[in-house]
Coordinates of C-alpha atoms in Angstrom, one line a residue:
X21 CA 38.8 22.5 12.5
X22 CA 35.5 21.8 14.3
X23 CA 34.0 18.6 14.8
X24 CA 29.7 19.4 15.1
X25 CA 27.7 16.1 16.6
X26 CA 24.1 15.5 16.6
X27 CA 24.1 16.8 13.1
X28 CA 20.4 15.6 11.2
X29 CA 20.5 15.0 7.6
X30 CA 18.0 16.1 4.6
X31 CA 19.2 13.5 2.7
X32 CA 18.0 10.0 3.8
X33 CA 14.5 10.5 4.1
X34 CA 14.5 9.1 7.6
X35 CA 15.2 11.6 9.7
X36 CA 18.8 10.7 10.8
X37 CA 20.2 13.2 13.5
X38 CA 23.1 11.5 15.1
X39 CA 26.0 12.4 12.7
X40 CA 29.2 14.0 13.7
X41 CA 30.5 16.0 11.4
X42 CA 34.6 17.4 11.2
X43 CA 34.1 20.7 9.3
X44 CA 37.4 22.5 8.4
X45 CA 37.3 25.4 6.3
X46 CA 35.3 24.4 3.4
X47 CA 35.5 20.8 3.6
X48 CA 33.1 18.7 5.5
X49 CA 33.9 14.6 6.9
X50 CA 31.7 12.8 8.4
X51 CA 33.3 10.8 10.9
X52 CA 30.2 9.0 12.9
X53 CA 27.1 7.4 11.9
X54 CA 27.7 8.1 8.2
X55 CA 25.8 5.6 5.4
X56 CA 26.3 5.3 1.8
X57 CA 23.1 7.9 1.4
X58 CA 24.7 10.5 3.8
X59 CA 28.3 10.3 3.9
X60 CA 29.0 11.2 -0.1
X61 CA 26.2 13.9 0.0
X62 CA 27.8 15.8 2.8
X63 CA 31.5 15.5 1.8
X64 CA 30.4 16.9 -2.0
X65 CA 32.4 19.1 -2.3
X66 CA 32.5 23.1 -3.5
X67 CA 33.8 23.9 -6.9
X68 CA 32.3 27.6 -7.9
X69 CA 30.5 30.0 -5.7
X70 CA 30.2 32.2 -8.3
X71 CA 26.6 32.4 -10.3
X72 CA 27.0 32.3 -14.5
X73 CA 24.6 34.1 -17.4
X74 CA 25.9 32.0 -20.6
X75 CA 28.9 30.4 -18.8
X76 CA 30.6 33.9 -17.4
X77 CA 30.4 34.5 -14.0
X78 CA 28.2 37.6 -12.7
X79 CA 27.0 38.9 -9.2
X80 CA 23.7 37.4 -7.9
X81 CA 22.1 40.3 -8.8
X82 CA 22.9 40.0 -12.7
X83 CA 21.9 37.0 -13.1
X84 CA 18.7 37.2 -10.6
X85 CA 17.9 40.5 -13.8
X86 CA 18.8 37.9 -16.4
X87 CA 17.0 35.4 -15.2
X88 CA 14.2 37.8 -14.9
X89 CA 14.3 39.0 -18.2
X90 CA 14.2 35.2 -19.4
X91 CA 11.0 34.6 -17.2
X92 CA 8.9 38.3 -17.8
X93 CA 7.2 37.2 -21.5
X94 CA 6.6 33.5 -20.9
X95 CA 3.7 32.0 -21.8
X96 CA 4.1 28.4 -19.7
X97 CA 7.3 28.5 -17.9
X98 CA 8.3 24.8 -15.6
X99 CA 9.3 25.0 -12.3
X100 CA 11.5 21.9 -12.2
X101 CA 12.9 19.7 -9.6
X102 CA 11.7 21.6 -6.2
X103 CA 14.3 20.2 -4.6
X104 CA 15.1 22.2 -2.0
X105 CA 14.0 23.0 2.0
X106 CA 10.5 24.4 3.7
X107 CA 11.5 28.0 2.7
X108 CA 13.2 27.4 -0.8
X109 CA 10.0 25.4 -1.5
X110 CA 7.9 29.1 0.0
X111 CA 9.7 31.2 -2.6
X112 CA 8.9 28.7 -5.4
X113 CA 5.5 28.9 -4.8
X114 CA 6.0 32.4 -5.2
X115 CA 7.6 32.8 -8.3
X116 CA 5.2 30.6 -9.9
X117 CA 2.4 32.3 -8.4
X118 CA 4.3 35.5 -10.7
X119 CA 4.9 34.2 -13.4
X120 CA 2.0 31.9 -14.0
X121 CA 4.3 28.7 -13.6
X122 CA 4.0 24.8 -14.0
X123 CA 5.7 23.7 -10.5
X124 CA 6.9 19.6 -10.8
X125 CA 8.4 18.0 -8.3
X126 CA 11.3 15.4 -10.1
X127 CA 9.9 12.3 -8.2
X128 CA 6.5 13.0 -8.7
X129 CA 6.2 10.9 -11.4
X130 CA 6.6 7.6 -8.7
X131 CA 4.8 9.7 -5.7
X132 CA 1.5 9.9 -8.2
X133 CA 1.4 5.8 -7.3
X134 CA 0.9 7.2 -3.7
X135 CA -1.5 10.4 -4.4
X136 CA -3.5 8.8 -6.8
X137 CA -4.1 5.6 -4.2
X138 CA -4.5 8.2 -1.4
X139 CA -7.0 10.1 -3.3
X140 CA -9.3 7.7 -4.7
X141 CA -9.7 4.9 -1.7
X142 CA -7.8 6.5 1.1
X143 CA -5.2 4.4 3.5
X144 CA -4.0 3.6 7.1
X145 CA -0.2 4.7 7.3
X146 CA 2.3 5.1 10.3
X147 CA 5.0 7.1 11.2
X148 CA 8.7 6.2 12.3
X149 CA 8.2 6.5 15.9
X150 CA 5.4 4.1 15.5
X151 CA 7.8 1.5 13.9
X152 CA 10.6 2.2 16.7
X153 CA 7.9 1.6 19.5
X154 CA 5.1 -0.8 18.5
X155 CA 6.4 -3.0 15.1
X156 CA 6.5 -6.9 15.5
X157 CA 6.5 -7.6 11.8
X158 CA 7.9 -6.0 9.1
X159 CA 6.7 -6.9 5.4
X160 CA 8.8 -5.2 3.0
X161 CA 6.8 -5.3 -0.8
X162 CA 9.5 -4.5 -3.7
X163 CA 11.9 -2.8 -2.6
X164 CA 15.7 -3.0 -1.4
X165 CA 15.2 -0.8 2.1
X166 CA 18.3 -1.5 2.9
X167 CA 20.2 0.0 -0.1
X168 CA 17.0 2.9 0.3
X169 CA 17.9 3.7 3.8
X170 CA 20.8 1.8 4.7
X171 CA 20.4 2.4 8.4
X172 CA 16.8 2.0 9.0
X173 CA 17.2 -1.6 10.8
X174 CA 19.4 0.1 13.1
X175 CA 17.2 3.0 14.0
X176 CA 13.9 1.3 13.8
X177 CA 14.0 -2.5 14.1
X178 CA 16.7 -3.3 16.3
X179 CA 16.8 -0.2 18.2
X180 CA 17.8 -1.3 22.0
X181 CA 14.8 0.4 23.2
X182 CA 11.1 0.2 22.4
X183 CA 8.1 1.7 24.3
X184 CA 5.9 -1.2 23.7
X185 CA 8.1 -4.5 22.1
X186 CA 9.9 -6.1 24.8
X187 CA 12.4 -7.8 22.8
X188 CA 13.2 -6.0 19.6
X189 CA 15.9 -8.7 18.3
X190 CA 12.4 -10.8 18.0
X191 CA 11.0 -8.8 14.9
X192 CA 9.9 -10.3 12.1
X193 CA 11.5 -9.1 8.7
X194 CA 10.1 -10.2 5.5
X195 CA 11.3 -8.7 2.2
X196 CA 8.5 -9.8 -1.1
X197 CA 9.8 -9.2 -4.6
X198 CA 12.8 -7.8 -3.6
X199 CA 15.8 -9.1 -1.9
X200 CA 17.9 -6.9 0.5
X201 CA 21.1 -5.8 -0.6
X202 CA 23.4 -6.3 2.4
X203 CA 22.9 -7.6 6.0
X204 CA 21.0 -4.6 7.8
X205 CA 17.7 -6.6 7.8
X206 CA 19.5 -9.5 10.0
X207 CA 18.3 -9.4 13.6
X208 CA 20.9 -9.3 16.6
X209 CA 20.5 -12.9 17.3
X210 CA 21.3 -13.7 13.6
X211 CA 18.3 -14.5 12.2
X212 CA 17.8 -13.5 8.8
X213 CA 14.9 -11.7 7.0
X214 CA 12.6 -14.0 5.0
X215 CA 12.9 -13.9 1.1
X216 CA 10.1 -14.4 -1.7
X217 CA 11.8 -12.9 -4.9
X218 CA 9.8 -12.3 -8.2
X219 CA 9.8 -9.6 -11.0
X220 CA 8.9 -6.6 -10.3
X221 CA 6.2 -7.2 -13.8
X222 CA 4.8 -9.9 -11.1
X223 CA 3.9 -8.0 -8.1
X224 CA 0.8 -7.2 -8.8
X225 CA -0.8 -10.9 -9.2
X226 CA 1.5 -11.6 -6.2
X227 CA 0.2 -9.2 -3.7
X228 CA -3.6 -9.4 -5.2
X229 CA -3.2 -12.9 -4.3
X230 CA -1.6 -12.2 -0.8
X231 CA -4.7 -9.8 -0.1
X232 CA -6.8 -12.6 -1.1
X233 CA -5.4 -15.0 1.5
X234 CA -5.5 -12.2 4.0
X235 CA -9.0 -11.9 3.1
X236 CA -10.0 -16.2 3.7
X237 CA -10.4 -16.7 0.0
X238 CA -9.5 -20.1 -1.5
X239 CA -6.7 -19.9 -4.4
X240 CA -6.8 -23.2 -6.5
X241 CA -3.2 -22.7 -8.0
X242 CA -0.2 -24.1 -5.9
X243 CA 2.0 -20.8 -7.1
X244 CA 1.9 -17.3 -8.7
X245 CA 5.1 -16.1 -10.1
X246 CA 7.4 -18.3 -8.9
X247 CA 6.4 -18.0 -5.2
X248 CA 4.2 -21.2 -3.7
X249 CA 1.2 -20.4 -2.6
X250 CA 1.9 -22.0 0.5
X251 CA 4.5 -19.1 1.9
X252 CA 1.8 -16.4 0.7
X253 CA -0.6 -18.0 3.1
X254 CA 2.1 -18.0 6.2
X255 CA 2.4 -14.3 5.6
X256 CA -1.3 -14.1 5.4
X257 CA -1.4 -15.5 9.0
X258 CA 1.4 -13.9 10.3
X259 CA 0.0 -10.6 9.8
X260 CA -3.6 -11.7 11.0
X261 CA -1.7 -12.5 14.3
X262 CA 0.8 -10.1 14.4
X263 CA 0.1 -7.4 17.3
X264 CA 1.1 -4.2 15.4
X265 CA 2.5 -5.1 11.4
X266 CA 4.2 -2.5 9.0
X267 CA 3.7 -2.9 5.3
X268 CA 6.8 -0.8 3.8
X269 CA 7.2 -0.1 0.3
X270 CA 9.0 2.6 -2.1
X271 CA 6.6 3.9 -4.9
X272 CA 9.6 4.8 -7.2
X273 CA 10.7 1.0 -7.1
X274 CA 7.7 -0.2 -8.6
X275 CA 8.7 -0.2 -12.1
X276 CA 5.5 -1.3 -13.8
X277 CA 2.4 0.5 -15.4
X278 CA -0.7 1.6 -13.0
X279 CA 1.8 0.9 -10.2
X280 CA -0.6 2.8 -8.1
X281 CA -3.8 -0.3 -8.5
X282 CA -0.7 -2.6 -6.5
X283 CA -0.7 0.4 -3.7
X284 CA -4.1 0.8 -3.8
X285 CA -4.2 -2.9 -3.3
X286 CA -1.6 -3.3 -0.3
X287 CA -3.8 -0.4 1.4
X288 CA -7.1 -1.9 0.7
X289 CA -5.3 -5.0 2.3
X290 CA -4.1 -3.5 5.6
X291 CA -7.5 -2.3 6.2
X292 CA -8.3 -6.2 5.7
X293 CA -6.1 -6.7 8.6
X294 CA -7.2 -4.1 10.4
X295 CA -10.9 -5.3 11.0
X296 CA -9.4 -8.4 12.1
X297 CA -8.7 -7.5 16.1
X298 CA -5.6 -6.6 15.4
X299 CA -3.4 -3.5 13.6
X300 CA -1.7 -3.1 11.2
X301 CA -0.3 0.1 9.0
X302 CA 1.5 1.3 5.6
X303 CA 4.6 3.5 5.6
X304 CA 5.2 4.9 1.9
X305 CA 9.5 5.6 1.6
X306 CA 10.0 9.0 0.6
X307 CA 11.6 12.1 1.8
X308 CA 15.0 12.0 -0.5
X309 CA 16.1 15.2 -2.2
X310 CA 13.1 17.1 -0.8
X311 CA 10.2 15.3 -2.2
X312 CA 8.3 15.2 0.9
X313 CA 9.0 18.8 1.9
X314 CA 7.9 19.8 -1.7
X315 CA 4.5 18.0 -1.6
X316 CA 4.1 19.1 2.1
X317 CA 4.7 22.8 1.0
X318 CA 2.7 22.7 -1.9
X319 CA -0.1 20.7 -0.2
X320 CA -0.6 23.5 2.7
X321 CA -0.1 26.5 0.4
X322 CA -2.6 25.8 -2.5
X323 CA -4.3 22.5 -1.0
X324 CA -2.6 20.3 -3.5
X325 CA 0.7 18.3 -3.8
X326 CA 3.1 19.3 -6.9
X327 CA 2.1 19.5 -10.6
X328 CA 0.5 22.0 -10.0
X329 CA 0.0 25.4 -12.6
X330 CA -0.8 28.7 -11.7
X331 CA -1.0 30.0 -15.4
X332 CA -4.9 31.1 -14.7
X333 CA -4.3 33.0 -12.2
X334 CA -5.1 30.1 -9.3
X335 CA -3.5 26.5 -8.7
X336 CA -4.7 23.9 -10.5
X337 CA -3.8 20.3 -10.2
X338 CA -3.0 17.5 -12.9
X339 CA -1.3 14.4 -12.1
X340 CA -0.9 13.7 -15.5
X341 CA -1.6 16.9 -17.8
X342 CA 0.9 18.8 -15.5
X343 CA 4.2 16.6 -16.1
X344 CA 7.2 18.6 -16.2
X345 CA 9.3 16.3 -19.0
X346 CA 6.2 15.7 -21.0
X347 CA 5.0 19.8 -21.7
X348 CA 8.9 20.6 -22.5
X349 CA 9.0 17.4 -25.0
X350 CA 6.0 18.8 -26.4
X351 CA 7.0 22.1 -26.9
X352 CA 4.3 23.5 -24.6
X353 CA 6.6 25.1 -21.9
X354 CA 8.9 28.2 -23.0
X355 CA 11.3 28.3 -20.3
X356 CA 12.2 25.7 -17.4
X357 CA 13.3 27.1 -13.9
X358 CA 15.4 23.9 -12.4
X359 CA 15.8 23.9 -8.1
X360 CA 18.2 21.3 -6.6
X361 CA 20.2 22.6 -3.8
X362 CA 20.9 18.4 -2.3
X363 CA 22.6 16.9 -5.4
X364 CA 25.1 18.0 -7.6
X365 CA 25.1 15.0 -9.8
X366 CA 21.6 15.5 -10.9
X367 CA 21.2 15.6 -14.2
X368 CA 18.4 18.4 -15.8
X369 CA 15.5 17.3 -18.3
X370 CA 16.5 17.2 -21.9
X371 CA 15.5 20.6 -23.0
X372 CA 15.5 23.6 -25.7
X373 CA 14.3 26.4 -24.0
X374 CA 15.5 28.8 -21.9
X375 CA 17.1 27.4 -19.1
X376 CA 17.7 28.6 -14.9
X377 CA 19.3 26.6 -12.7
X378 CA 19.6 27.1 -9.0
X379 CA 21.4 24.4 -7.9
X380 CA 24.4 23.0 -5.7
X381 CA 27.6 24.3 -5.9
X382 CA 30.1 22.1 -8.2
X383 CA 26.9 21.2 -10.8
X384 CA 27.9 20.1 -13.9
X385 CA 25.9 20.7 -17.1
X386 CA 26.1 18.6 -20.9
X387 CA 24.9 21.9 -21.9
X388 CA 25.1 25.0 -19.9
X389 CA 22.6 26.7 -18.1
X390 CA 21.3 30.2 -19.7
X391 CA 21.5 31.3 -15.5
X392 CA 23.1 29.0 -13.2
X393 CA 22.6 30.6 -9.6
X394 CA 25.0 27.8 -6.9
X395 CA 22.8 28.0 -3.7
X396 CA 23.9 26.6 -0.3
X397 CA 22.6 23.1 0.9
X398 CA 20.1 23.0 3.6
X399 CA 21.8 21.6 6.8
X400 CA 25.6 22.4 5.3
X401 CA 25.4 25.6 4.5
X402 CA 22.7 27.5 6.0
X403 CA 20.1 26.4 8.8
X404 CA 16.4 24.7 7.5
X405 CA 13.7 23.1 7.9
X406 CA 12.9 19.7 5.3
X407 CA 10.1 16.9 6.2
X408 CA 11.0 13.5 6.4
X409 CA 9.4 10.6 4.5
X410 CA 6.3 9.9 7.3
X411 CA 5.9 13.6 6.9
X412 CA 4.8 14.3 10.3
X413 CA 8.0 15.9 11.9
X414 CA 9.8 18.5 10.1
X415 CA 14.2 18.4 10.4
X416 CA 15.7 21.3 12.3
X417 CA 18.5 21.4 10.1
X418 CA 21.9 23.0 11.1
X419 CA 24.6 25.5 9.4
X420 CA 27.6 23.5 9.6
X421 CA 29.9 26.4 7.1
X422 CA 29.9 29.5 6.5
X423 CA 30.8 28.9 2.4
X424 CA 28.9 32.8 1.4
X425 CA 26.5 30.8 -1.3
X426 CA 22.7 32.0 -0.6
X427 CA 20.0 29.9 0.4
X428 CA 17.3 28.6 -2.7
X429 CA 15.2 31.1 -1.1
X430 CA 17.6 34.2 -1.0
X431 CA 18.1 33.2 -5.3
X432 CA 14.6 33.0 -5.9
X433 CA 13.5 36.4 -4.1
X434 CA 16.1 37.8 -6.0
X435 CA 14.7 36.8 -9.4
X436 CA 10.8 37.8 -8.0
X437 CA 12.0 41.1 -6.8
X438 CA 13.9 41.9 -10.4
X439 CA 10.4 40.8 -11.9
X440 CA 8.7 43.0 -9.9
X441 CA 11.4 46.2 -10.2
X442 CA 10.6 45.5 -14.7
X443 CA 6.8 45.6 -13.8
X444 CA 7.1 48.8 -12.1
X445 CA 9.3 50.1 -14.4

């Protein structure tokens, strides 16, 4: 039995590297600095190391030729989830590149809210070690951060040190839409965060009006969903005077149609501030199950994030056209290539084609996988890189095991090199 500290995780999105992990045999604990995000992602535990063609178990080279075979005629095969490290994500690329793929990342559907803001208007976004250093006031727009990344607060808010905040227990924390879900968001000296709950269905009109009052308009109503007008306008003038204010919010959470008009708009609004002598800067939440790394991969390997099809011969990108779950419904794609090497509770897209799995060891399937290939977890079982959610610094991640499953990568050049050996042949 070992007991490995400073461990980082590829599972919170925030770049946590302070765990201490008790690895005995296959079994991992962790036994400092765990949260609900990290600790039961870790300590999942290893049920088959053995890959499957139609439920019977074969070496990795059998089913890398099967899953070949499955792959060689397609006309529009998916390449599904991309959840997986900086090299797994390399090799995916690769394959599709082959075989003339559609590559999806699973939470692109609630990153579009983010690209499509990004690429129309543009934005002014932070990073973590911004937050740590300079952040005064935090404005949290609907979502629960705390039950996102349960210990943000304590690495970013009420961190004992802070290059340019003298007192950190003096931030301001104020959730809109959204309530927090626990106590993290509670400063040292027991002040609580400040609350303005409404619907999700209502953020919109609430921050367009908050942008407004940012912005010196007049609003003739004395409330907007429930929130009076009056507490709109103090957060209005706290972040006009505010030295250095973070607007935080999860694109996933916002569970509404043209989400991304109410990003654009909290964008267009700290660029508002911005012009007012004083600063102020988004961070989008991200980074879980390799979303970030995927996007990052994808964005410095073709020039564009994920949905992206290389079926012409040359990467193409569709937001919309290139959806993963919508060309299977449709009957467009003929075979779906599904990467997640984090969780092994996720559950596939509801399909009827040929189906490839490379996935986590102990997955579980309401239908099983023509291929399932178990992988090793980057930063359990073999050593990785994965981008965290401000996607500026990418994770060193650490081999805690030696559990013999191959890395996402070592499955996938498998299957490209049994492509290649059947076009030679």
């Amino acid at each position: 039995m070992t007991e490995i500290t400073e461990v980082p995780s590829p599972f919170c999105g925030i770049g946590t590297d302070d765990l201490t992990v008790q690895v005995d045999g296959l079994a991992l604990k962790v036994t400092a600095n765990g949260c609900a995000v990290n600790t039961p992602a870790f300590e999942q535990a290893i049920t088959d190391t053995s890959p499957r063609v139609e439920g019977k178990e074969v070496s990795l080279e059998v089913a890398a030729k099967k899953a070949a075979a499955l792959l060689k005629d397609t006309k529009l095969p998916v390449i599904g989830g991309c959840a997986t490290d900086v090299n797994g994500m390399r090799a995916l690329l690769a394959l599709a590149d082959r075989v003339g793929a559609v590559i999806d990342n699973m939470n692109f559907g609630f990153a579009r809210n983010n690209f499509l803001t990004l690429q129309d208007s543009g934005w002014i976004n932070t990073t973590l070690a911004e937050v740590k250093n300079r952040c005064d006031l935090l404005l949290v727009v609907g979502t629960d951060l705390e039950a996102f990344a349960p210990r943000f607060f304590e690495r970013y808010i009420w961190n004992k040190e802070a290059m340019f905040v003298d007192d950190t227990a003096s931030r301001q924390v104020i959730y809109l839409g959204k309530a927090p879900s626990g106590s993290a968001s509670t400063s040292p000296n027991g002040r609580a965060a400040k609350v303005l709950t409404c619907a999700d269905a209502d953020l919109p009109e609430v921050i367009a009006v908050l942008r407004a009052l940012v912005k010196g308009n007049v609003i003739q109503a004395e409330a907007v969903a429930g929130i009076a007008i009056a507490d709109l306008q103090a957060i209005a003038e706290q972040l006009k005077v505010a030295r250095y204010s973070v607007v935080t919010w999860a694109a996933g959470a916002l569970a509404f149609r043209q989400a991304e008009l109410t990003v654009q708009t909290l964008s267009e609004m700290i660029k508002d501030i911005n012009d007012m002598n004083t600063r102020c800067s988004g961070l989008p939440l991200g980074g879980k199950e390799g979303d970030q790394t995927a996007n990052q991969v994808c964005g410095w390997t073709t020039g564009f994030p994920a949905r992206t099809r290389f079926s012409r011969g040359y990467p193409e990108y569709d937001p919309f056209l290139n959806d993963a779950n919508a060309l299977i419904a449709n009957g467009e794609a003929d075979a779906l290539v599904w990467v997640q090497a984090f969780n092994a509770k996720a559950v596939l897209p509801t399909n009827h084609v040929p189906t490839i799995v490379i996935g986590r060891a102990g997955m579980t399937f309401a239908k099983e996988p023509d291929v399932f290939i178990p992988v090793g977890t980057p930063g359990i079982d073999h050593a990785g890189h994965a981008y965290r959610m401000d996607n500026v610094v990418a994770i060193r991640l650490k081999k805690l095991r030696d559990s013999g499953l191959p890395s996402t990568a070592d499955a996938l050049h498998a299957i490209e090199n049994a492509l290649r050996e059947m076009t030679v042949c």
